[in-house]
mmCIF file of C-alpha atoms in Angstrom:
data_model
loop_
_atom_site.group_PDB
_atom_site.id
_atom_site.type_symbol
_atom_site.label_atom_id
_atom_site.label_comp_id
_atom_site.label_asym_id
_atom_site.label_seq_id
_atom_site.Cartn_x
_atom_site.Cartn_y
_atom_site.Cartn_z
ATOM 1 C CA MET A 17 0.000 0.000 0.000
ATOM 2 C CA HIS A 18 1.345 3.429 -0.941
ATOM 3 C CA ALA A 19 1.863 5.865 1.953
ATOM 4 C CA SER A 20 -0.576 8.387 0.463
ATOM 5 C CA GLN A 21 -3.413 5.852 0.289
ATOM 6 C CA SER A 22 -5.981 5.612 3.052
ATOM 7 C CA ILE A 23 -5.208 3.135 5.809
ATOM 8 C CA TYR A 24 -8.935 2.578 6.338
ATOM 9 C CA ARG A 25 -9.340 -0.453 4.114
ATOM 10 C CA LEU A 26 -11.264 -3.625 4.857
ATOM 11 C CA PRO A 27 -8.424 -5.636 6.518
ATOM 12 C CA PHE A 28 -7.650 -2.796 8.931
ATOM 13 C CA ILE A 29 -11.342 -2.110 9.636
ATOM 14 C CA LEU A 30 -11.992 -5.804 10.369
ATOM 15 C CA LEU A 31 -8.950 -5.921 12.644
ATOM 16 C CA CYS A 32 -10.161 -2.882 14.579
ATOM 17 C CA LEU A 33 -13.678 -4.299 14.958
ATOM 18 C CA SER A 34 -12.350 -7.639 16.184
ATOM 19 C CA SER A 35 -10.151 -5.855 18.746
ATOM 20 C CA LEU A 36 -13.063 -3.724 19.944
ATOM 21 C CA LEU A 37 -15.154 -6.835 20.663
ATOM 22 C CA PHE A 38 -12.203 -8.643 22.245
ATOM 23 C CA SER A 39 -11.454 -5.670 24.495
ATOM 24 C CA ALA A 40 -15.087 -5.355 25.547
ATOM 25 C CA SER A 41 -15.217 -9.087 26.304
ATOM 26 C CA PHE A 42 -12.697 -9.081 29.154
ATOM 27 C CA ASN A 43 -12.994 -5.442 30.253
ATOM 28 C CA MET A 44 -16.737 -5.728 30.956
ATOM 29 C CA LEU A 45 -15.892 -8.032 33.865
ATOM 30 C CA ILE A 46 -13.342 -5.832 35.619
ATOM 31 C CA PRO A 47 -15.604 -3.408 37.572
ATOM 32 C CA GLU A 48 -17.698 -6.251 39.002
ATOM 33 C CA LEU A 49 -14.970 -8.741 39.896
ATOM 34 C CA PRO A 50 -13.780 -7.231 43.222
ATOM 35 C CA ALA A 51 -17.296 -7.318 44.680
ATOM 36 C CA TYR A 52 -17.874 -10.787 43.198
ATOM 37 C CA LEU A 53 -14.675 -12.114 44.788
ATOM 38 C CA SER A 54 -15.732 -10.609 48.131
ATOM 39 C CA SER A 55 -19.106 -12.363 47.833
ATOM 40 C CA LEU A 56 -17.210 -15.651 47.416
ATOM 41 C CA GLY A 57 -15.303 -14.929 50.629
ATOM 42 C CA GLY A 58 -12.015 -13.876 49.040
ATOM 43 C CA GLY A 59 -11.959 -10.120 49.614
ATOM 44 C CA GLU A 60 -8.340 -10.216 50.766
ATOM 45 C CA TYR A 61 -7.268 -11.545 47.355
ATOM 46 C CA LYS A 62 -8.466 -8.563 45.298
ATOM 47 C CA GLY A 63 -4.926 -7.727 44.238
ATOM 48 C CA LEU A 64 -4.738 -11.115 42.510
ATOM 49 C CA ILE A 65 -7.678 -10.378 40.188
ATOM 50 C CA ILE A 66 -5.425 -8.396 37.868
ATOM 51 C CA ALA A 67 -2.055 -9.798 38.986
ATOM 52 C CA LEU A 68 -2.895 -13.412 38.040
ATOM 53 C CA PHE A 69 -4.379 -12.276 34.724
ATOM 54 C CA THR A 70 -1.235 -10.353 33.833
ATOM 55 C CA LEU A 71 1.054 -13.141 35.081
ATOM 56 C CA THR A 72 -0.077 -15.636 32.448
ATOM 57 C CA ALA A 73 -0.352 -12.883 29.857
ATOM 58 C CA GLY A 74 3.318 -12.109 30.458
ATOM 59 C CA ILE A 75 4.396 -15.765 30.559
ATOM 60 C CA SER A 76 2.636 -16.476 27.261
ATOM 61 C CA ARG A 77 4.183 -13.521 25.391
ATOM 62 C CA PRO A 78 7.383 -15.306 24.262
ATOM 63 C CA PHE A 79 5.255 -18.157 22.907
ATOM 64 C CA SER A 80 2.800 -15.847 21.167
ATOM 65 C CA GLY A 81 5.671 -13.808 19.737
ATOM 66 C CA LYS A 82 7.383 -16.889 18.302
ATOM 67 C CA LEU A 83 4.111 -18.332 16.964
ATOM 68 C CA THR A 84 3.233 -14.971 15.405
ATOM 69 C CA ASP A 85 6.551 -14.993 13.503
ATOM 70 C CA THR A 86 6.326 -18.664 12.469
ATOM 71 C CA VAL A 87 2.758 -20.030 12.357
ATOM 72 C CA GLY A 88 0.907 -16.815 11.491
ATOM 73 C CA ARG A 89 -0.808 -13.708 12.803
ATOM 74 C CA VAL A 90 -4.448 -14.783 12.409
ATOM 75 C CA PRO A 91 -4.245 -18.135 14.283
ATOM 76 C CA VAL A 92 -2.547 -16.469 17.259
ATOM 77 C CA MET A 93 -5.208 -13.735 17.367
ATOM 78 C CA ALA A 94 -7.935 -16.409 17.248
ATOM 79 C CA VAL A 95 -6.428 -18.284 20.210
ATOM 80 C CA GLY A 96 -6.602 -15.099 22.314
ATOM 81 C CA SER A 97 -10.288 -14.564 21.580
ATOM 82 C CA MET A 98 -11.050 -18.261 22.106
ATOM 83 C CA VAL A 99 -9.674 -18.132 25.658
ATOM 84 C CA CYS A 100 -12.106 -15.290 26.487
ATOM 85 C CA PHE A 101 -14.963 -17.284 24.964
ATOM 86 C CA VAL A 102 -14.249 -20.380 27.075
ATOM 87 C CA CYS A 103 -13.552 -18.546 30.343
ATOM 88 C CA GLY A 104 -16.855 -16.665 30.191
ATOM 89 C CA PHE A 105 -18.710 -19.964 30.399
ATOM 90 C CA LEU A 106 -16.516 -21.366 33.169
ATOM 91 C CA TYR A 107 -16.776 -18.528 35.722
ATOM 92 C CA PRO A 108 -20.330 -19.535 36.794
ATOM 93 C CA VAL A 109 -19.201 -23.170 37.062
ATOM 94 C CA LEU A 110 -16.037 -22.662 39.137
ATOM 95 C CA SER A 111 -17.748 -20.513 41.747
ATOM 96 C CA SER A 112 -15.267 -20.868 44.607
ATOM 97 C CA VAL A 113 -12.392 -18.576 45.546
ATOM 98 C CA SER A 114 -9.792 -21.056 44.297
ATOM 99 C CA GLY A 115 -11.776 -21.764 41.114
ATOM 100 C CA PHE A 116 -12.171 -18.056 40.426
ATOM 101 C CA LEU A 117 -8.454 -17.344 40.911
ATOM 102 C CA PHE A 118 -7.578 -20.312 38.684
ATOM 103 C CA LEU A 119 -9.779 -18.877 35.925
ATOM 104 C CA ARG A 120 -8.170 -15.450 36.269
ATOM 105 C CA LEU A 121 -4.859 -17.226 35.668
ATOM 106 C CA ILE A 122 -6.188 -18.970 32.546
ATOM 107 C CA HIS A 123 -8.018 -15.861 31.282
ATOM 108 C CA GLY A 124 -4.705 -14.002 31.078
ATOM 109 C CA PHE A 125 -3.630 -16.115 28.113
ATOM 110 C CA SER A 126 -6.142 -14.146 26.040
ATOM 111 C CA THR A 127 -4.213 -10.868 26.196
ATOM 112 C CA GLY A 128 -0.950 -12.797 25.996
ATOM 113 C CA PHE A 129 -1.847 -13.884 22.464
ATOM 114 C CA LYS A 130 -4.184 -11.518 20.636
ATOM 115 C CA PRO A 131 -2.522 -8.073 21.049
ATOM 116 C CA THR A 132 0.931 -9.445 20.104
ATOM 117 C CA ALA A 133 -0.276 -10.840 16.777
ATOM 118 C CA THR A 134 -2.549 -7.844 16.185
ATOM 119 C CA ALA A 135 0.346 -5.374 16.425
ATOM 120 C CA ALA A 136 2.372 -7.440 13.945
ATOM 121 C CA TYR A 137 -0.630 -7.593 11.592
ATOM 122 C CA VAL A 138 -0.970 -3.794 11.684
ATOM 123 C CA ALA A 139 2.725 -3.386 10.825
ATOM 124 C CA ASP A 140 2.267 -5.810 7.901
ATOM 125 C CA ILE A 141 -0.611 -3.954 6.233
ATOM 126 C CA ILE A 142 0.281 -0.311 7.013
ATOM 127 C CA PRO A 143 3.299 1.613 5.594
ATOM 128 C CA ARG A 144 5.965 2.551 8.126
ATOM 129 C CA GLU A 145 5.318 6.309 7.934
ATOM 130 C CA ARG A 146 1.691 5.698 8.995
ATOM 131 C CA TRP A 147 2.345 3.284 11.891
ATOM 132 C CA GLY A 148 1.677 5.912 14.539
ATOM 133 C CA GLU A 149 -1.638 6.875 12.972
ATOM 134 C CA ALA A 150 -2.653 3.221 12.577
ATOM 135 C CA ALA A 151 -1.668 2.405 16.156
ATOM 136 C CA GLY A 152 -3.713 5.382 17.321
ATOM 137 C CA MET A 153 -6.834 4.355 15.408
ATOM 138 C CA HIS A 154 -6.538 0.704 16.400
ATOM 139 C CA GLY A 155 -5.997 1.790 19.990
ATOM 140 C CA LEU A 156 -9.080 3.976 19.681
ATOM 141 C CA CYS A 157 -11.174 0.909 18.826
ATOM 142 C CA PHE A 158 -9.575 -1.118 21.620
ATOM 143 C CA SER A 159 -10.343 1.760 23.987
ATOM 144 C CA LEU A 160 -13.950 1.867 22.807
ATOM 145 C CA GLY A 161 -14.160 -1.740 23.922
ATOM 146 C CA MET A 162 -12.739 -0.684 27.276
ATOM 147 C CA ALA A 163 -15.460 1.974 27.554
ATOM 148 C CA ILE A 164 -18.361 -0.115 26.304
ATOM 149 C CA GLY A 165 -17.324 -3.176 28.300
ATOM 150 C CA PRO A 166 -17.396 -1.830 31.882
ATOM 151 C CA ALA A 167 -20.517 0.287 31.300
ATOM 152 C CA VAL A 168 -22.435 -2.594 29.701
ATOM 153 C CA GLY A 169 -21.017 -5.069 32.210
ATOM 154 C CA SER A 170 -22.158 -3.127 35.269
ATOM 155 C CA ALA A 171 -25.600 -2.555 33.707
ATOM 156 C CA ILE A 172 -26.050 -6.273 32.931
ATOM 157 C CA SER A 173 -24.862 -7.328 36.373
ATOM 158 C CA GLN A 174 -27.255 -4.922 38.102
ATOM 159 C CA ALA A 175 -30.255 -5.677 35.855
ATOM 160 C CA TYR A 176 -29.776 -9.454 35.635
ATOM 161 C CA SER A 177 -26.946 -11.271 37.375
ATOM 162 C CA ILE A 178 -23.200 -11.716 37.437
ATOM 163 C CA ASP A 179 -23.618 -15.019 35.564
ATOM 164 C CA ALA A 180 -25.436 -13.205 32.743
ATOM 165 C CA LEU A 181 -22.447 -10.868 32.583
ATOM 166 C CA PHE A 182 -20.049 -13.799 32.207
ATOM 167 C CA TYR A 183 -22.109 -15.260 29.351
ATOM 168 C CA CYS A 184 -22.297 -11.883 27.617
ATOM 169 C CA SER A 185 -18.493 -11.713 27.799
ATOM 170 C CA SER A 186 -18.346 -15.019 25.905
ATOM 171 C CA VAL A 187 -20.701 -13.737 23.205
ATOM 172 C CA PHE A 188 -18.490 -10.717 22.545
ATOM 173 C CA ALA A 189 -15.434 -12.989 22.260
ATOM 174 C CA LEU A 190 -17.274 -15.283 19.821
ATOM 175 C CA LEU A 191 -18.094 -12.334 17.561
ATOM 176 C CA SER A 192 -14.418 -11.381 17.583
ATOM 177 C CA ILE A 193 -13.503 -14.905 16.431
ATOM 178 C CA VAL A 194 -16.082 -14.835 13.611
ATOM 179 C CA ILE A 195 -14.451 -11.673 12.229
ATOM 180 C CA LEU A 196 -10.963 -13.183 12.416
ATOM 181 C CA MET A 197 -12.097 -16.188 10.384
ATOM 182 C CA ASN A 198 -12.665 -13.832 7.431
ATOM 183 C CA MET A 199 -9.230 -12.199 7.553
ATOM 184 C CA LYS A 200 -6.304 -13.014 5.262
ATOM 185 C CA GLU A 201 -3.003 -14.159 6.765
ATOM 186 C CA THR A 202 -0.183 -11.618 6.267
ATOM 187 C CA LEU A 203 2.869 -13.606 7.388
ATOM 188 C CA PRO A 204 4.865 -14.266 4.175
ATOM 189 C CA PRO A 205 4.703 -17.953 3.068
ATOM 190 C CA PRO A 206 8.526 -18.432 3.272
ATOM 191 C CA GLN A 207 8.350 -17.651 7.016
ATOM 192 C CA ARG A 208 5.241 -19.745 7.650
ATOM 193 C CA GLN A 209 5.565 -23.138 9.329
ATOM 194 C CA ARG A 210 3.151 -25.822 10.406
ATOM 195 C CA LEU A 211 2.297 -25.957 14.087
ATOM 196 C CA ARG A 212 4.422 -28.644 15.712
ATOM 197 C CA ALA A 213 5.906 -29.433 19.125
ATOM 198 C CA SER A 214 9.057 -27.443 18.308
ATOM 199 C CA SER A 215 6.893 -24.345 17.814
ATOM 200 C CA PHE A 216 6.505 -24.190 21.606
ATOM 201 C CA ARG A 217 10.186 -24.581 22.423
ATOM 202 C CA ILE A 218 11.457 -21.273 23.713
ATOM 203 C CA SER A 219 15.120 -20.366 24.041
ATOM 204 C CA ARG A 220 16.534 -17.355 25.852
ATOM 205 C CA THR A 221 16.826 -15.484 22.560
ATOM 206 C CA ASP A 222 13.080 -15.957 21.926
ATOM 207 C CA ILE A 223 11.994 -14.222 25.136
ATOM 208 C CA ILE A 224 13.335 -10.678 24.918
ATOM 209 C CA ASP A 225 14.270 -8.534 21.900
ATOM 210 C CA PRO A 226 17.218 -6.389 23.123
ATOM 211 C CA GLN A 227 16.586 -3.835 20.378
ATOM 212 C CA VAL A 228 13.320 -2.673 21.956
ATOM 213 C CA ILE A 229 14.459 -2.515 25.604
ATOM 214 C CA PRO A 230 14.079 1.317 25.800
ATOM 215 C CA ALA A 231 10.409 1.070 24.791
ATOM 216 C CA ALA A 232 9.928 -1.846 27.215
ATOM 217 C CA VAL A 233 11.363 0.086 30.192
ATOM 218 C CA VAL A 234 9.074 3.061 29.564
ATOM 219 C CA THR A 235 6.114 0.715 29.144
ATOM 220 C CA LEU A 236 6.779 -1.174 32.387
ATOM 221 C CA LEU A 237 7.111 1.952 34.532
ATOM 222 C CA SER A 238 4.149 3.751 32.977
ATOM 223 C CA TYR A 239 1.723 0.819 33.369
ATOM 224 C CA VAL A 240 2.232 0.321 37.109
ATOM 225 C CA ALA A 241 -0.415 3.024 37.566
ATOM 226 C CA TYR A 242 -2.896 1.114 35.427
ATOM 227 C CA GLY A 243 -2.503 -2.017 37.534
ATOM 228 C CA ALA A 244 -3.268 -0.012 40.663
ATOM 229 C CA ILE A 245 -6.256 1.642 38.981
ATOM 230 C CA LEU A 246 -7.774 -1.669 37.899
ATOM 231 C CA THR A 247 -7.455 -2.990 41.455
ATOM 232 C CA LEU A 248 -8.555 0.059 43.447
ATOM 233 C CA ILE A 249 -10.981 2.098 41.350
ATOM 234 C CA PRO A 250 -14.021 -0.215 41.799
ATOM 235 C CA ASP A 251 -13.835 0.144 45.614
ATOM 236 C CA TRP A 252 -12.858 3.828 45.377
ATOM 237 C CA THR A 253 -15.897 4.483 43.172
ATOM 238 C CA THR A 254 -18.204 2.848 45.730
ATOM 239 C CA HIS A 255 -16.552 4.812 48.564
ATOM 240 C CA LEU A 256 -17.262 8.071 46.721
ATOM 241 C CA GLY A 257 -20.953 7.147 46.389
ATOM 242 C CA ILE A 258 -21.045 6.290 42.666
ATOM 243 C CA SER A 259 -23.259 3.263 42.013
ATOM 244 C CA ASN A 260 -21.996 2.294 38.540
ATOM 245 C CA ARG A 261 -18.417 1.061 38.935
ATOM 246 C CA GLY A 262 -17.762 1.582 35.233
ATOM 247 C CA VAL A 263 -17.940 5.412 35.428
ATOM 248 C CA PHE A 264 -14.172 5.856 35.835
ATOM 249 C CA PHE A 265 -13.459 3.639 32.842
ATOM 250 C CA VAL A 266 -16.011 5.445 30.679
ATOM 251 C CA ALA A 267 -14.486 8.874 31.481
ATOM 252 C CA PHE A 268 -10.973 7.545 30.983
ATOM 253 C CA THR A 269 -11.843 5.904 27.660
ATOM 254 C CA VAL A 270 -13.869 8.793 26.208
ATOM 255 C CA SER A 271 -10.931 11.171 26.683
ATOM 256 C CA SER A 272 -8.479 8.555 25.410
ATOM 257 C CA VAL A 273 -10.590 7.974 22.291
ATOM 258 C CA ALA A 274 -10.853 11.701 21.599
ATOM 259 C CA VAL A 275 -7.070 12.129 21.788
ATOM 260 C CA ARG A 276 -6.291 9.101 19.614
ATOM 261 C CA PHE A 277 -7.906 10.751 16.595
ATOM 262 C CA PHE A 278 -4.734 12.822 16.230
ATOM 263 C CA SER A 279 -2.122 11.568 18.763
ATOM 264 C CA GLY A 280 -0.841 8.755 16.524
ATOM 265 C CA ARG A 281 -0.212 11.190 13.678
ATOM 266 C CA LEU A 282 1.759 13.454 16.024
ATOM 267 C CA SER A 283 4.352 10.732 16.606
ATOM 268 C CA ASP A 284 4.614 10.157 12.841
ATOM 269 C CA ARG A 285 5.332 13.851 12.293
ATOM 270 C CA HIS A 286 7.274 14.966 15.374
ATOM 271 C CA GLY A 287 8.986 11.787 16.564
ATOM 272 C CA ARG A 288 8.066 9.048 19.017
ATOM 273 C CA VAL A 289 10.211 10.101 21.987
ATOM 274 C CA LEU A 290 8.976 13.702 22.115
ATOM 275 C CA VAL A 291 5.321 12.615 22.046
ATOM 276 C CA ILE A 292 5.961 9.921 24.697
ATOM 277 C CA GLU A 293 7.457 12.596 26.971
ATOM 278 C CA TYR A 294 4.240 14.627 26.813
ATOM 279 C CA GLY A 295 2.175 11.480 27.371
ATOM 280 C CA LEU A 296 4.135 10.618 30.522
ATOM 281 C CA ALA A 297 3.838 14.162 31.864
ATOM 282 C CA THR A 298 0.064 14.007 31.443
ATOM 283 C CA LEU A 299 -0.034 10.597 33.128
ATOM 284 C CA ILE A 300 1.889 11.971 36.131
ATOM 285 C CA LEU A 301 -0.585 14.857 36.412
ATOM 286 C CA SER A 302 -3.565 12.483 36.335
ATOM 287 C CA MET A 303 -2.280 10.366 39.210
ATOM 288 C CA GLY A 304 -1.698 13.536 41.203
ATOM 289 C CA ILE A 305 -5.344 14.533 40.657
ATOM 290 C CA LEU A 306 -6.523 11.093 41.808
ATOM 291 C CA ALA A 307 -4.234 11.204 44.850
ATOM 292 C CA TRP A 308 -5.302 14.651 46.079
ATOM 293 C CA GLY A 309 -8.915 14.977 44.895
ATOM 294 C CA GLU A 310 -11.219 12.891 47.086
ATOM 295 C CA SER A 311 -14.598 13.511 45.437
ATOM 296 C CA PRO A 312 -16.629 12.173 42.484
ATOM 297 C CA PHE A 313 -15.725 15.254 40.428
ATOM 298 C CA TRP A 314 -11.978 14.848 40.932
ATOM 299 C CA MET A 315 -12.139 11.118 40.306
ATOM 300 C CA VAL A 316 -13.801 11.694 36.934
ATOM 301 C CA ALA A 317 -11.387 14.571 36.184
ATOM 302 C CA GLY A 318 -8.433 12.324 37.045
ATOM 303 C CA ALA A 319 -9.875 9.593 34.833
ATOM 304 C CA ALA A 320 -10.219 12.019 31.914
ATOM 305 C CA VAL A 321 -6.650 13.318 32.261
ATOM 306 C CA TYR A 322 -5.373 9.746 32.627
ATOM 307 C CA GLY A 323 -7.186 8.866 29.398
ATOM 308 C CA ILE A 324 -5.513 11.778 27.607
ATOM 309 C CA GLY A 325 -2.101 10.606 28.821
ATOM 310 C CA GLY A 326 -2.779 7.036 27.738
ATOM 311 C CA GLY A 327 -4.161 8.187 24.398
ATOM 312 C CA ILE A 328 -0.945 10.111 23.716
ATOM 313 C CA LEU A 329 1.405 7.475 25.103
ATOM 314 C CA SER A 330 0.114 4.163 23.760
ATOM 315 C CA PRO A 331 0.222 4.744 19.953
ATOM 316 C CA ALA A 332 3.649 6.366 20.175
ATOM 317 C CA VAL A 333 5.130 3.528 22.273
ATOM 318 C CA ASN A 334 3.666 0.874 19.952
ATOM 319 C CA ALA A 335 5.048 2.610 16.857
ATOM 320 C CA TRP A 336 8.416 3.201 18.596
ATOM 321 C CA THR A 337 8.658 -0.520 19.391
ATOM 322 C CA ILE A 338 8.105 -1.405 15.729
ATOM 323 C CA ASP A 339 10.627 1.279 14.674
ATOM 324 C CA LEU A 340 13.289 -0.301 16.880
ATOM 325 C CA SER A 341 12.552 -3.889 15.802
ATOM 326 C CA ASN A 342 13.826 -6.199 13.068
ATOM 327 C CA PRO A 343 11.087 -6.583 10.365
ATOM 328 C CA HIS A 344 11.414 -10.394 10.536
ATOM 329 C CA GLN A 345 10.982 -10.437 14.319
ATOM 330 C CA ARG A 346 8.035 -8.120 14.855
ATOM 331 C CA GLY A 347 6.215 -10.730 16.892
ATOM 332 C CA LYS A 348 9.129 -11.041 19.323
ATOM 333 C CA ALA A 349 9.533 -7.260 19.503
ATOM 334 C CA MET A 350 5.869 -6.693 20.323
ATOM 335 C CA ALA A 351 5.941 -9.614 22.762
ATOM 336 C CA THR A 352 8.846 -7.942 24.586
ATOM 337 C CA MET A 353 6.940 -4.681 24.883
ATOM 338 C CA TYR A 354 3.820 -6.493 26.062
ATOM 339 C CA ILE A 355 5.780 -8.531 28.612
ATOM 340 C CA ALA A 356 6.866 -5.204 30.080
ATOM 341 C CA LEU A 357 3.277 -3.941 29.937
ATOM 342 C CA GLU A 358 1.924 -6.998 31.763
ATOM 343 C CA ALA A 359 4.748 -6.842 34.292
ATOM 344 C CA GLY A 360 3.909 -3.208 35.019
ATOM 345 C CA ILE A 361 0.188 -3.887 35.380
ATOM 346 C CA GLY A 362 0.797 -7.008 37.465
ATOM 347 C CA LEU A 363 3.246 -5.282 39.802
ATOM 348 C CA GLY A 364 0.926 -2.309 40.179
ATOM 349 C CA ALA A 365 -2.048 -4.553 40.958
ATOM 350 C CA LEU A 366 -0.146 -6.821 43.338
ATOM 351 C CA ILE A 367 1.491 -4.022 45.325
ATOM 352 C CA ALA A 368 -1.710 -1.947 45.375
ATOM 353 C CA GLY A 369 -3.745 -4.903 46.637
ATOM 354 C CA TRP A 370 -1.139 -5.735 49.270
ATOM 355 C CA VAL A 371 -0.869 -2.161 50.567
ATOM 356 C CA TYR A 372 -4.607 -1.489 50.305
ATOM 357 C CA TYR A 373 -5.846 -4.597 52.153
ATOM 358 C CA ASP A 374 -9.438 -3.278 52.182
ATOM 359 C CA ARG A 375 -8.452 -0.045 54.004
ATOM 360 C CA ILE A 376 -9.950 2.742 51.920
ATOM 361 C CA ALA A 377 -7.862 5.537 53.511
ATOM 362 C CA ARG A 378 -4.717 4.081 51.942
ATOM 363 C CA ILE A 379 -5.867 4.481 48.341
ATOM 364 C CA PRO A 380 -4.743 8.133 47.836
ATOM 365 C CA TYR A 381 -1.253 7.209 49.082
ATOM 366 C CA ILE A 382 -1.067 4.340 46.591
ATOM 367 C CA PHE A 383 -2.029 6.705 43.767
ATOM 368 C CA PHE A 384 0.757 9.039 44.871
ATOM 369 C CA GLY A 385 3.210 6.118 44.736
ATOM 370 C CA THR A 386 2.223 5.330 41.142
ATOM 371 C CA MET A 387 2.754 8.995 40.298
ATOM 372 C CA VAL A 388 6.367 8.659 41.487
ATOM 373 C CA VAL A 389 6.882 5.516 39.367
ATOM 374 C CA ALA A 390 5.528 7.290 36.253
ATOM 375 C CA ALA A 391 7.960 10.139 36.981
ATOM 376 C CA LEU A 392 10.798 7.584 36.884
ATOM 377 C CA ALA A 393 9.679 6.599 33.386
ATOM 378 C CA TRP A 394 9.841 10.261 32.322
ATOM 379 C CA LEU A 395 13.346 10.648 33.795
ATOM 380 C CA TYR A 396 14.521 7.460 32.055
ATOM 381 C CA LEU A 397 13.218 8.743 28.718
ATOM 382 C CA ARG A 398 14.985 12.073 29.196
ATOM 383 C CA GLY A 399 18.225 10.199 29.869
ATOM 384 C CA TYR A 400 17.704 8.021 26.787
ATOM 385 C CA LYS A 401 17.077 11.090 24.668
ATOM 386 C CA ARG A 402 20.282 12.781 25.880
ATOM 387 C CA SER A 403 22.378 9.651 25.292
ATOM 388 C CA THR A 404 21.079 9.157 21.730
ATOM 389 C CA ASN A 405 21.642 12.842 20.963
ATOM 390 C CA ARG A 406 25.274 12.522 22.172
ATOM 391 C CA GLU A 407 25.768 9.374 20.065
ATOM 392 C CA GLY A 408 24.318 11.150 17.046
ATOM 393 C CA ALA A 409 26.613 14.120 17.566
ATOM 394 C CA ALA A 410 29.638 11.837 17.991
ATOM 395 C CA GLY A 411 28.838 10.089 14.720
ATOM 396 C CA THR A 412 28.553 13.341 12.789
ATOM 397 C CA PRO A 413 31.684 14.083 10.710
#
């Protein structure tokens, strides 16, 4: 495809629609899961709701990266959606604390597979100079799923039951799979292999792509806040007197969606690192608002600013990762970035749950801690920028 042509062609549109449904499938559960776990008698394990999910997502990344580069993009995406489909039906069956936590562990394989292959698919069908824009628009659709999911999920749970919510999650995942079945594989035939036992053998060189470490470090540090948010916001929302636990996620996603209409293009025009700097600064501000503003208004304001930061940051980091990668190892490169993402979310969720321990007064202090971690990401990026500028100057005749 020529760079001047529109990126909004059928393959990209189908990919975005599939991702929207996939995102809605697992995000619609998040606002209701802390209360559901408490009803099962496992309130002290709330930090594990997200931590277990991200653990298996992170563990599966090297496998999904290798399979994406060898077996194909579409099969790996389909596996991710299939996990969501199956788990939605099993939650009502395994209705004990241990059964629930086991399913959270299994459910994490979904995001370990689909986003890795999706990012590689985008890079295959979009010209390099439009990667930022494409990442922004795809992220917009994924974010719409994040907005629709929690709002619809809370409404279904309140109007019907938590089991109805689980089944609805499966339906969304099934629709995502149906779309994928109509998409053409983009991995070149010379690279394609049949699925065999050796496809799952992972060596040390298959786990991490050293070329994309800078993007991975920024990703890890910036997503600690998101792990804390996923763990704490449902209880914080209830504490502030808001009945629908999806309100934060709606405000966050609406602002993120609005920004993504142009944020991806900014990184194409002005450079990834500069745009990431502004995204991190906005993220730091948002966590400060959440830490110091204890009211429904400030929670929604913090959510909106957080969405703006994420909407600026995510497309630029995704495109930067692809920029730094080897074209024949895009799956591994994206897997490396996503391992860092899952590690950040998992650490944020685990530490937040451990510190929180059902004591609501501690939540603002946890938000402040995540603000400090995001500031470390900003400082790291500034240091990276200075070092690359020095290297560039040294290489100039």
